[in-house]
GROMACS .gro file of C-alpha atoms in nm:
model
  439
    1MET     CA    1   2.074   0.389 -12.948
    2LEU     CA    2   2.363   0.174 -13.072
    3ASN     CA    3   2.233  -0.117 -12.863
    4ALA     CA    4   1.867  -0.065 -12.956
    5GLN     CA    5   1.685  -0.308 -13.177
    6LYS     CA    6   1.563  -0.153 -13.498
    7LEU     CA    7   1.187  -0.210 -13.473
    8GLY     CA    8   0.928  -0.263 -13.203
    9LEU     CA    9   0.595  -0.426 -13.289
   10VAL     CA   10   0.271  -0.402 -13.091
   11PHE     CA   11  -0.027  -0.621 -13.184
   12PHE     CA   12  -0.386  -0.585 -13.064
   13PRO     CA   13  -0.656  -0.745 -13.283
   14ALA     CA   14  -0.944  -0.660 -13.042
   15PHE     CA   15  -1.122  -0.995 -13.044
   16ASP     CA   16  -1.411  -0.853 -12.840
   17TRP     CA   17  -1.481  -0.542 -13.050
   18ALA     CA   18  -1.671  -0.532 -13.379
   19ILE     CA   19  -1.921  -0.299 -13.543
   20SER     CA   20  -2.095  -0.612 -13.677
   21PRO     CA   21  -1.984  -0.973 -13.754
   22THR     CA   22  -1.958  -0.907 -14.129
   23HIS     CA   23  -1.830  -0.548 -14.112
   24PRO     CA   24  -1.504  -0.485 -14.303
   25GLU     CA   25  -1.345  -0.344 -13.985
   26ARG     CA   26  -1.301  -0.678 -13.806
   27GLU     CA   27  -1.036  -0.879 -13.621
   28GLU     CA   28  -0.926  -1.078 -13.928
   29ARG     CA   29  -0.754  -0.761 -14.051
   30LEU     CA   30  -0.478  -0.828 -13.799
   31LEU     CA   31  -0.501  -1.205 -13.767
   32TYR     CA   32  -0.403  -1.270 -14.129
   33THR     CA   33  -0.122  -1.018 -14.094
   34ARG     CA   34   0.013  -1.174 -13.776
   35ASP     CA   35  -0.003  -1.522 -13.934
   36GLN     CA   36   0.205  -1.396 -14.226
   37ILE     CA   37   0.459  -1.227 -14.000
   38VAL     CA   38   0.496  -1.542 -13.790
   39GLU     CA   39   0.520  -1.763 -14.100
   40GLU     CA   40   0.800  -1.545 -14.236
   41GLY     CA   41   0.985  -1.578 -13.903
   42LEU     CA   42   1.003  -1.201 -13.852
   43LEU     CA   43   0.942  -1.218 -13.479
   44ASP     CA   44   1.253  -1.435 -13.449
   45MET     CA   45   1.470  -1.174 -13.619
   46PRO     CA   46   1.717  -1.002 -13.385
   47ALA     CA   47   1.626  -0.662 -13.531
   48ILE     CA   48   1.261  -0.694 -13.424
   49ARG     CA   49   1.112  -0.694 -13.074
   50GLU     CA   50   0.748  -0.748 -12.983
   51TYR     CA   51   0.575  -0.545 -12.710
   52LYS     CA   52   0.245  -0.593 -12.532
   53PRO     CA   53  -0.002  -0.304 -12.550
   54LYS     CA   54  -0.064  -0.091 -12.245
   55ILE     CA   55  -0.402   0.039 -12.132
   56ALA     CA   56  -0.462   0.409 -12.184
   57ASN     CA   57  -0.633   0.591 -11.897
   58LEU     CA   58  -0.910   0.850 -11.891
   59GLN     CA   59  -0.665   1.137 -11.859
   60ASP     CA   60  -0.486   1.023 -12.176
   61LEU     CA   61  -0.816   1.039 -12.366
   62GLU     CA   62  -0.942   1.366 -12.218
   63ARG     CA   63  -0.614   1.537 -12.303
   64VAL     CA   64  -0.745   1.516 -12.662
   65HIS     CA   65  -1.120   1.448 -12.658
   66VAL     CA   66  -1.431   1.592 -12.500
   67GLY     CA   67  -1.704   1.329 -12.496
   68VAL     CA   68  -2.066   1.437 -12.474
   69PRO     CA   69  -2.192   1.362 -12.216
   70ASP     CA   70  -1.859   1.190 -12.130
   71ILE     CA   71  -1.602   0.981 -12.315
   72THR     CA   72  -1.634   0.672 -12.096
   73SER     CA   73  -1.995   0.616 -12.201
   74LEU     CA   74  -1.892   0.612 -12.569
   75ILE     CA   75  -1.602   0.365 -12.570
   76THR     CA   76  -1.515   0.006 -12.482
   77ASN     CA   77  -1.211  -0.150 -12.317
   78ALA     CA   78  -1.082  -0.230 -12.667
   79HIS     CA   79  -1.046   0.142 -12.737
   80LEU     CA   80  -0.833   0.186 -12.425
   81VAL     CA   81  -0.604  -0.099 -12.528
   82SER     CA   82  -0.576   0.023 -12.888
   83ALA     CA   83  -0.473   0.369 -12.765
   84GLY     CA   84  -0.245   0.199 -12.513
   85GLY     CA   85  -0.083   0.004 -12.795
   86ALA     CA   86   0.014   0.331 -12.961
   87ILE     CA   87   0.145   0.460 -12.628
   88ALA     CA   88   0.350   0.141 -12.578
   89ALA     CA   89   0.507   0.195 -12.922
   90ALA     CA   90   0.588   0.555 -12.832
   91ASP     CA   91   0.744   0.457 -12.498
   92ALA     CA   92   0.966   0.197 -12.666
   93VAL     CA   93   1.104   0.458 -12.906
   94MET     CA   94   1.144   0.736 -12.650
   95LYS     CA   95   1.324   0.502 -12.406
   96LYS     CA   96   1.560   0.412 -12.693
   97GLU     CA   97   1.481   0.043 -12.668
   98VAL     CA   98   1.408   0.045 -13.042
   99GLN     CA   99   1.474   0.293 -13.320
  100ARG     CA  100   1.122   0.276 -13.462
  101ALA     CA  101   0.792   0.115 -13.370
  102PHE     CA  102   0.478  -0.003 -13.547
  103ALA     CA  103   0.150  -0.038 -13.354
  104LEU     CA  104  -0.076  -0.283 -13.538
  105VAL     CA  105  -0.389  -0.214 -13.337
  106ARG     CA  106  -0.761  -0.176 -13.376
  107PRO     CA  107  -1.012  -0.010 -13.340
  108PRO     CA  108  -0.875   0.263 -13.569
  109GLY     CA  109  -0.898   0.632 -13.488
  110HIS     CA  110  -0.816   0.895 -13.751
  111HIS     CA  111  -1.179   1.000 -13.813
  112ALA     CA  112  -1.236   1.075 -13.441
  113MET     CA  113  -1.248   1.451 -13.375
  114ARG     CA  114  -1.200   1.660 -13.059
  115ILE     CA  115  -1.570   1.653 -12.976
  116VAL     CA  116  -1.705   1.297 -12.962
  117HIS     CA  117  -2.074   1.201 -12.971
  118GLY     CA  118  -2.022   0.847 -13.101
  119THR     CA  119  -1.848   0.645 -13.372
  120ARG     CA  120  -1.788   0.778 -13.723
  121GLY     CA  121  -1.583   0.619 -14.000
  122PHE     CA  122  -1.526   0.321 -13.765
  123CYS     CA  123  -1.349   0.558 -13.519
  124THR     CA  124  -1.443   0.681 -13.169
  125ILE     CA  125  -1.113   0.803 -13.024
  126ASN     CA  126  -0.802   0.912 -13.212
  127MET     CA  127  -0.506   0.686 -13.132
  128GLU     CA  128  -0.238   0.901 -13.298
  129ALA     CA  129  -0.358   1.222 -13.133
  130ILE     CA  130  -0.372   1.055 -12.791
  131MET     CA  131  -0.018   0.927 -12.847
  132VAL     CA  132   0.108   1.270 -12.960
  133GLU     CA  133  -0.029   1.450 -12.655
  134TYR     CA  134   0.109   1.172 -12.433
  135LEU     CA  135   0.452   1.227 -12.592
  136ARG     CA  136   0.430   1.598 -12.523
  137ARG     CA  137   0.318   1.559 -12.164
  138THR     CA  138   0.557   1.274 -12.077
  139TYR     CA  139   0.870   1.349 -12.279
  140GLY     CA  140   0.844   1.719 -12.365
  141ILE     CA  141   0.822   1.663 -12.740
  142ASN     CA  142   0.731   1.987 -12.918
  143LYS     CA  143   0.718   1.978 -13.298
  144VAL     CA  144   0.536   1.677 -13.438
  145ALA     CA  145   0.468   1.572 -13.796
  146ILE     CA  146   0.183   1.331 -13.870
  147VAL     CA  147   0.176   1.182 -14.220
  148ASP     CA  148  -0.158   1.012 -14.287
  149THR     CA  149  -0.132   0.755 -14.567
  150ASP     CA  150  -0.486   0.617 -14.542
  151VAL     CA  151  -0.700   0.635 -14.857
  152HIS     CA  152  -0.962   0.829 -14.660
  153HIS     CA  153  -0.885   1.183 -14.547
  154GLY     CA  154  -0.789   1.191 -14.177
  155ASP     CA  155  -1.051   1.450 -14.092
  156GLY     CA  156  -1.043   1.373 -13.721
  157THR     CA  157  -0.669   1.424 -13.686
  158GLN     CA  158  -0.695   1.741 -13.894
  159ASP     CA  159  -0.970   1.873 -13.667
  160ILE     CA  160  -0.773   1.805 -13.348
  161PHE     CA  161  -0.458   1.986 -13.465
  162TYR     CA  162  -0.610   2.251 -13.695
  163HIS     CA  163  -0.512   2.536 -13.460
  164ASP     CA  164  -0.174   2.397 -13.349
  165PRO     CA  165   0.130   2.555 -13.522
  166ASP     CA  166   0.359   2.291 -13.366
  167THR     CA  167   0.185   1.998 -13.538
  168LEU     CA  168   0.230   1.944 -13.911
  169PHE     CA  169  -0.051   1.726 -14.047
  170ILE     CA  170   0.001   1.590 -14.399
  171SER     CA  171  -0.265   1.372 -14.558
  172PHE     CA  172  -0.259   1.218 -14.903
  173HIS     CA  173  -0.583   1.043 -14.986
  174GLN     CA  174  -0.830   0.970 -15.261
  175ASP     CA  175  -1.001   1.295 -15.362
  176GLY     CA  176  -1.286   1.376 -15.123
  177ARG     CA  177  -1.521   1.436 -15.415
  178THR     CA  178  -1.508   1.061 -15.479
  179LEU     CA  179  -1.479   0.906 -15.130
  180TYR     CA  180  -1.575   0.935 -14.763
  181PRO     CA  181  -1.552   1.164 -14.568
  182GLY     CA  182  -1.575   1.420 -14.848
  183THR     CA  183  -1.306   1.650 -14.706
  184GLY     CA  184  -0.932   1.703 -14.735
  185PHE     CA  185  -0.908   1.970 -15.003
  186THR     CA  186  -0.605   2.190 -15.062
  187ASN     CA  187  -0.770   2.503 -14.917
  188GLU     CA  188  -0.800   2.334 -14.576
  189MET     CA  189  -0.468   2.468 -14.443
  190GLY     CA  190  -0.526   2.533 -14.071
  191SER     CA  191  -0.677   2.831 -13.891
  192PRO     CA  192  -0.486   3.162 -13.922
  193ASN     CA  193  -0.239   3.117 -13.632
  194ALA     CA  194  -0.150   2.769 -13.765
  195LEU     CA  195  -0.210   2.830 -14.133
  196GLY     CA  196   0.010   2.610 -14.352
  197THR     CA  197   0.056   2.330 -14.098
  198THR     CA  198  -0.233   2.133 -14.248
  199VAL     CA  199  -0.129   1.998 -14.588
  200ASN     CA  200  -0.390   1.807 -14.786
  201ILE     CA  201  -0.297   1.622 -15.104
  202PRO     CA  202  -0.613   1.489 -15.273
  203LEU     CA  203  -0.522   1.230 -15.536
  204PRO     CA  204  -0.735   1.097 -15.819
  205PRO     CA  205  -0.871   0.741 -15.832
  206GLY     CA  206  -0.624   0.518 -16.016
  207THR     CA  207  -0.311   0.662 -15.854
  208THR     CA  208  -0.035   0.398 -15.855
  209ASP     CA  209   0.305   0.358 -15.690
  210ARG     CA  210   0.443   0.596 -15.950
  211GLY     CA  211   0.208   0.878 -15.852
  212LEU     CA  212   0.245   0.813 -15.481
  213HIS     CA  213   0.623   0.835 -15.491
  214GLU     CA  214   0.611   1.146 -15.709
  215VAL     CA  215   0.414   1.309 -15.427
  216LEU     CA  216   0.640   1.169 -15.159
  217ASP     CA  217   0.969   1.268 -15.322
  218HIS     CA  218   0.872   1.612 -15.454
  219LEU     CA  219   0.626   1.737 -15.194
  220ILE     CA  220   0.603   1.548 -14.864
  221MET     CA  221   0.973   1.495 -14.796
  222PRO     CA  222   1.073   1.856 -14.879
  223ILE     CA  223   0.795   1.989 -14.653
  224LEU     CA  224   0.910   1.765 -14.369
  225GLY     CA  225   1.264   1.891 -14.426
  226ASP     CA  226   1.145   2.252 -14.394
  227PHE     CA  227   0.932   2.188 -14.085
  228LYS     CA  228   1.206   1.994 -13.900
  229PRO     CA  229   0.984   1.794 -13.661
  230ASP     CA  230   1.115   1.638 -13.342
  231ILE     CA  231   0.929   1.318 -13.433
  232ILE     CA  232   0.743   1.177 -13.734
  233ILE     CA  233   0.424   0.974 -13.694
  234ASN     CA  234   0.270   0.768 -13.976
  235SER     CA  235  -0.104   0.705 -13.967
  236ALA     CA  236  -0.050   0.388 -14.164
  237GLY     CA  237  -0.372   0.325 -14.354
  238GLN     CA  238  -0.342   0.052 -14.616
  239ASP     CA  239  -0.662   0.096 -14.814
  240ASN     CA  240  -0.486   0.265 -15.105
  241HIS     CA  241  -0.409  -0.091 -15.222
  242TYR     CA  242  -0.536  -0.189 -15.565
  243SER     CA  243  -0.749  -0.472 -15.421
  244ASP     CA  244  -0.916  -0.276 -15.141
  245PRO     CA  245  -1.296  -0.303 -15.166
  246LEU     CA  246  -1.372   0.041 -15.018
  247ALA     CA  247  -1.165   0.263 -15.249
  248ASN     CA  248  -1.027   0.306 -15.602
  249MET     CA  249  -0.651   0.350 -15.578
  250ALA     CA  250  -0.375   0.123 -15.714
  251ILE     CA  251  -0.085   0.105 -15.467
  252THR     CA  252   0.106  -0.223 -15.420
  253ALA     CA  253   0.284  -0.380 -15.123
  254GLN     CA  254   0.612  -0.266 -15.281
  255GLY     CA  255   0.477   0.088 -15.300
  256TYR     CA  256   0.393   0.082 -14.931
  257ALA     CA  257   0.729  -0.068 -14.834
  258ARG     CA  258   0.916   0.198 -15.032
  259LEU     CA  259   0.697   0.461 -14.869
  260ALA     CA  260   0.794   0.336 -14.522
  261ASP     CA  261   1.160   0.320 -14.628
  262THR     CA  262   1.158   0.678 -14.759
  263LEU     CA  263   0.945   0.835 -14.486
  264LYS     CA  264   1.140   0.676 -14.200
  265ALA     CA  265   0.865   0.749 -13.949
  266ASP     CA  266   0.963   0.708 -13.586
  267ILE     CA  267   0.626   0.552 -13.503
  268ALA     CA  268   0.358   0.405 -13.730
  269VAL     CA  269   0.004   0.331 -13.615
  270LEU     CA  270  -0.228   0.114 -13.822
  271GLU     CA  271  -0.539   0.276 -13.964
  272GLY     CA  272  -0.761   0.139 -14.245
  273GLY     CA  273  -0.714  -0.140 -14.497
  274TYR     CA  274  -0.986  -0.391 -14.580
  275SER     CA  275  -0.846  -0.630 -14.838
  276ILE     CA  276  -0.790  -0.881 -14.563
  277GLU     CA  277  -0.631  -1.171 -14.753
  278ASP     CA  278  -0.505  -1.020 -15.079
  279ALA     CA  279  -0.333  -0.710 -14.941
  280LEU     CA  280  -0.284  -0.668 -14.566
  281PRO     CA  281  -0.043  -0.959 -14.499
  282TYR     CA  282   0.187  -0.846 -14.783
  283ILE     CA  283   0.164  -0.474 -14.710
  284ASN     CA  284   0.240  -0.519 -14.342
  285VAL     CA  285   0.529  -0.757 -14.401
  286GLY     CA  286   0.674  -0.503 -14.645
  287ILE     CA  287   0.633  -0.218 -14.395
  288VAL     CA  288   0.782  -0.422 -14.110
  289LEU     CA  289   1.086  -0.516 -14.317
  290ALA     CA  290   1.135  -0.158 -14.438
  291MET     CA  291   1.104  -0.008 -14.088
  292ALA     CA  292   1.350  -0.269 -13.957
  293GLY     CA  293   1.602  -0.181 -14.229
  294MET     CA  294   1.573  -0.523 -14.394
  295ASP     CA  295   1.531  -0.630 -14.757
  296TYR     CA  296   1.168  -0.606 -14.873
  297SER     CA  297   1.224  -0.647 -15.247
  298LYS     CA  298   1.066  -0.992 -15.264
  299VAL     CA  299   0.735  -0.899 -15.098
  300ILE     CA  300   0.495  -0.927 -15.391
  301GLU     CA  301   0.125  -1.011 -15.402
  302PRO     CA  302   0.033  -1.334 -15.586
  303ASN     CA  303  -0.226  -1.142 -15.791
  304ILE     CA  304   0.000  -0.846 -15.877
  305ALA     CA  305  -0.106  -0.875 -16.243
  306ASP     CA  306  -0.445  -0.734 -16.139
  307CYS     CA  307  -0.291  -0.398 -16.049
  308PRO     CA  308  -0.379  -0.141 -16.318
  309SER     CA  309  -0.133   0.102 -16.474
  310GLN     CA  310  -0.153   0.473 -16.410
  311THR     CA  311  -0.313   0.668 -16.694
  312SER     CA  312  -0.154   0.977 -16.845
  313SER     CA  313  -0.444   1.193 -16.725
  314VAL     CA  314  -0.386   1.079 -16.364
  315THR     CA  315  -0.013   1.150 -16.400
  316HIS     CA  316  -0.078   1.505 -16.524
  317TYR     CA  317  -0.334   1.568 -16.250
  318ILE     CA  318  -0.089   1.460 -15.980
  319LYS     CA  319   0.181   1.690 -16.118
  320ASP     CA  320  -0.066   1.980 -16.102
  321VAL     CA  321  -0.158   1.899 -15.741
  322ILE     CA  322   0.211   1.890 -15.646
  323LYS     CA  323   0.276   2.229 -15.807
  324GLU     CA  324  -0.027   2.381 -15.634
  325ARG     CA  325   0.076   2.255 -15.290
  326GLN     CA  326   0.441   2.354 -15.343
  327ASP     CA  327   0.324   2.706 -15.418
  328MET     CA  328   0.093   2.718 -15.116
  329TRP     CA  329   0.368   2.589 -14.886
  330GLY     CA  330   0.610   2.852 -15.019
  331ARG     CA  331   0.357   3.131 -14.956
  332LYS     CA  332   0.226   3.012 -14.619
  333GLU     CA  333   0.374   3.300 -14.414
  334LYS     CA  334   0.218   3.558 -14.647
  335LEU     CA  335  -0.114   3.374 -14.649
  336GLN     CA  336  -0.105   3.356 -14.269
  337ARG     CA  337  -0.050   3.732 -14.230
  338GLU     CA  338  -0.335   3.802 -14.471
  339ALA     CA  339  -0.570   3.564 -14.288
  340ILE     CA  340  -0.496   3.719 -13.947
  341MET     CA  341  -0.556   4.069 -14.084
  342LYS     CA  342  -0.880   3.957 -14.249
  343HIS     CA  343  -1.034   3.792 -13.945
  344GLY     CA  344  -0.922   4.026 -13.668
  345GLU     CA  345  -0.938   3.897 -13.312
  346PHE     CA  346  -1.143   3.582 -13.380
  347TRP     CA  347  -1.168   3.316 -13.651
  348GLN     CA  348  -1.492   3.122 -13.653
  349THR     CA  349  -1.667   2.855 -13.853
  350GLU     CA  350  -1.988   2.652 -13.855
  351ARG     CA  351  -2.026   2.300 -13.989
  352SER     CA  352  -2.232   1.984 -13.990
  353ILE     CA  353  -2.073   1.652 -13.890
  354TYR     CA  354  -2.241   1.318 -13.956
  355TYR     CA  355  -2.170   1.008 -13.748
  356ASP     CA  356  -2.234   0.746 -14.013
  357ASP     CA  357  -2.195   0.445 -13.781
  358VAL     CA  358  -2.456   0.560 -13.529
  359GLY     CA  359  -2.682   0.799 -13.722
  360ILE     CA  360  -2.601   1.121 -13.532
  361ASN     CA  361  -2.617   1.467 -13.692
  362GLU     CA  362  -2.401   1.726 -13.516
  363GLN     CA  363  -2.412   2.102 -13.568
  364GLN     CA  364  -2.096   2.272 -13.445
  365LYS     CA  365  -1.989   2.636 -13.405
  366GLU     CA  366  -1.620   2.692 -13.342
  367ARG     CA  367  -1.443   3.014 -13.244
  368VAL     CA  368  -1.067   3.066 -13.201
  369ARG     CA  369  -0.896   3.371 -13.056
  370LEU     CA  370  -0.615   3.484 -13.287
  371CYS     CA  371  -0.383   3.570 -13.004
  372PRO     CA  372  -0.046   3.736 -13.080
  373HIS     CA  373   0.115   3.558 -12.783
  374CYS     CA  374  -0.010   3.197 -12.813
  375SER     CA  375  -0.217   2.977 -13.043
  376GLY     CA  376  -0.535   3.107 -12.877
  377TYR     CA  377  -0.818   2.953 -12.681
  378VAL     CA  378  -1.104   2.777 -12.860
  379THR     CA  379  -1.476   2.759 -12.786
  380ILE     CA  380  -1.706   2.500 -12.940
  381GLU     CA  381  -2.085   2.495 -12.928
  382THR     CA  382  -2.213   2.151 -13.020
  383LYS     CA  383  -2.565   2.019 -13.073
  384ALA     CA  384  -2.611   1.656 -13.174
  385ARG     CA  385  -2.935   1.483 -13.265
  386SER     CA  386  -3.019   1.118 -13.329
  387SER     CA  387  -3.345   0.926 -13.333
  388LEU     CA  388  -3.307   0.865 -12.959
  389HIS     CA  389  -3.112   1.158 -12.813
  390TYR     CA  390  -3.049   1.532 -12.831
  391LYS     CA  391  -2.721   1.637 -12.667
  392THR     CA  392  -2.571   1.984 -12.636
  393ALA     CA  393  -2.254   2.127 -12.485
  394TYR     CA  394  -2.051   2.447 -12.464
  395ILE     CA  395  -1.677   2.380 -12.436
  396GLY     CA  396  -1.370   2.594 -12.385
  397MET     CA  397  -1.028   2.461 -12.486
  398ILE     CA  398  -0.702   2.599 -12.348
  399PRO     CA  399  -0.375   2.505 -12.526
  400GLN     CA  400  -0.074   2.393 -12.328
  401LYS     CA  401   0.119   2.710 -12.416
  402ALA     CA  402  -0.173   2.947 -12.349
  403CYS     CA  403  -0.091   3.302 -12.240
  404PRO     CA  404  -0.252   3.438 -11.919
  405VAL     CA  405  -0.506   3.642 -12.116
  406CYS     CA  406  -0.634   3.339 -12.309
  407LEU     CA  407  -0.630   3.122 -11.997
  408LYS     CA  408  -0.862   3.362 -11.812
  409ALA     CA  409  -1.079   3.443 -12.114
  410ALA     CA  410  -1.158   3.077 -12.183
  411TYR     CA  411  -1.302   3.031 -11.833
  412ASP     CA  412  -1.487   3.364 -11.851
  413VAL     CA  413  -1.669   3.280 -12.173
  414VAL     CA  414  -1.773   2.932 -12.054
  415HIS     CA  415  -1.902   3.072 -11.722
  416ALA     CA  416  -2.091   3.343 -11.913
  417ALA     CA  417  -2.246   3.079 -12.140
  418LYS     CA  418  -2.349   2.872 -11.837
  419LYS     CA  419  -2.533   3.169 -11.688
  420GLN     CA  420  -2.744   3.188 -12.002
  421GLY     CA  421  -2.824   2.818 -11.966
  422ASN     CA  422  -2.876   2.723 -12.330
  423TYR     CA  423  -2.674   2.398 -12.317
  424GLN     CA  424  -2.686   2.074 -12.118
  425HIS     CA  425  -2.313   2.052 -12.046
  426TYR     CA  426  -2.037   2.309 -11.984
  427MET     CA  427  -1.672   2.202 -11.987
  428VAL     CA  428  -1.318   2.341 -12.006
  429GLN     CA  429  -1.035   2.130 -12.147
  430ASN     CA  430  -0.730   2.281 -11.978
  431LYS     CA  431  -0.412   2.140 -12.130
  432GLN     CA  432  -0.194   2.347 -11.898
  433LYS     CA  433  -0.338   2.169 -11.596
  434ASP     CA  434  -0.387   1.847 -11.794
  435ARG     CA  435  -0.750   1.803 -11.699
  436LEU     CA  436  -1.106   1.829 -11.826
  437GLU     CA  437  -1.324   2.034 -11.594
  438ARG     CA  438  -1.704   2.021 -11.579
  439LEU     CA  439  -1.854   2.351 -11.469
   0.00000   0.00000   0.00000
């Protein structure tokens, strides 16, 4: 590590992928940023090394996702390269070529859930989750912390790791009562066997650098210290900026740079951020400098006077949220025991999921075995309807550390469901064997 450069950068602007020509999620998000980074001469700095993205393969995707009817029919080549960009960043860190890495890639991914019927929140596959499971399979990483700093709650990442006690998912975001996707509340803590490893911090509109760093210093960093992850991942959304057109927060480029400096994530992966000219070039330069251990104090937006001050009511609200989450974190073992006793052998839930980009309504039933020996197998019944299609599937999911009882039971329940014949597709995602099986 003494000979490693401090920061690896991966760029992929996805010239051939767009939801529409005028959609806020477009290639200019990265082009303006790259222009700024080049203009500042950062790629010529000895502490920074640029990497080309790799191309993720089907196995990388199906380690995380189950596409209905299949994942390949729902994605483009750009998705494979975006996920491969995150993997390239992970490889550079794990091979000790750099100390940290930042994958500036698109399409984004943190709204993509385990079951995929299409695109929602601009996301089809989850880049961070694919990278995490790649790290586990390739390098034997165990405990992972993902800190999502996007203004929108990372509901897809939460969904993927909701039953995993070895993955700590922390998301601070604008309160879901005021912004898409309408989730991310403090009572969403993980299912009983993983209760406490999902930490949501909903913040009020108008939160500034002051409020953000209050949360970071007094809540996020102490929780990370308690959890002791092997690696820290930052889902680096940048739409908390005061000029972002899709949200109502008031973070500056300096606030983001200080966040990166304090968090010291091993790998950051770009998520949202749609103030293409006024914010993204400055935010990303600040983050790059901070992750490379360089001075970022002079990175200031030309229109910084437009940033509002934090009101006293917002300050008080944030302090109350911090106290609530500190208390919940301190009581998580007790809350977990109570939840397991309450639910017995199985925890189950039903929910509706809307794919806003493609007009699909999904109804999902999820059931998790609360196994005393492993995190338990999962079954998901999914029915998705659009104006053109009706798709159904019954899926069993086996964790990598599954005990023999859960391994057998997952196959048994899927075979039993297939005999009844109520669904179009029957699949088992077996993480022990690292494959998705169609029955």
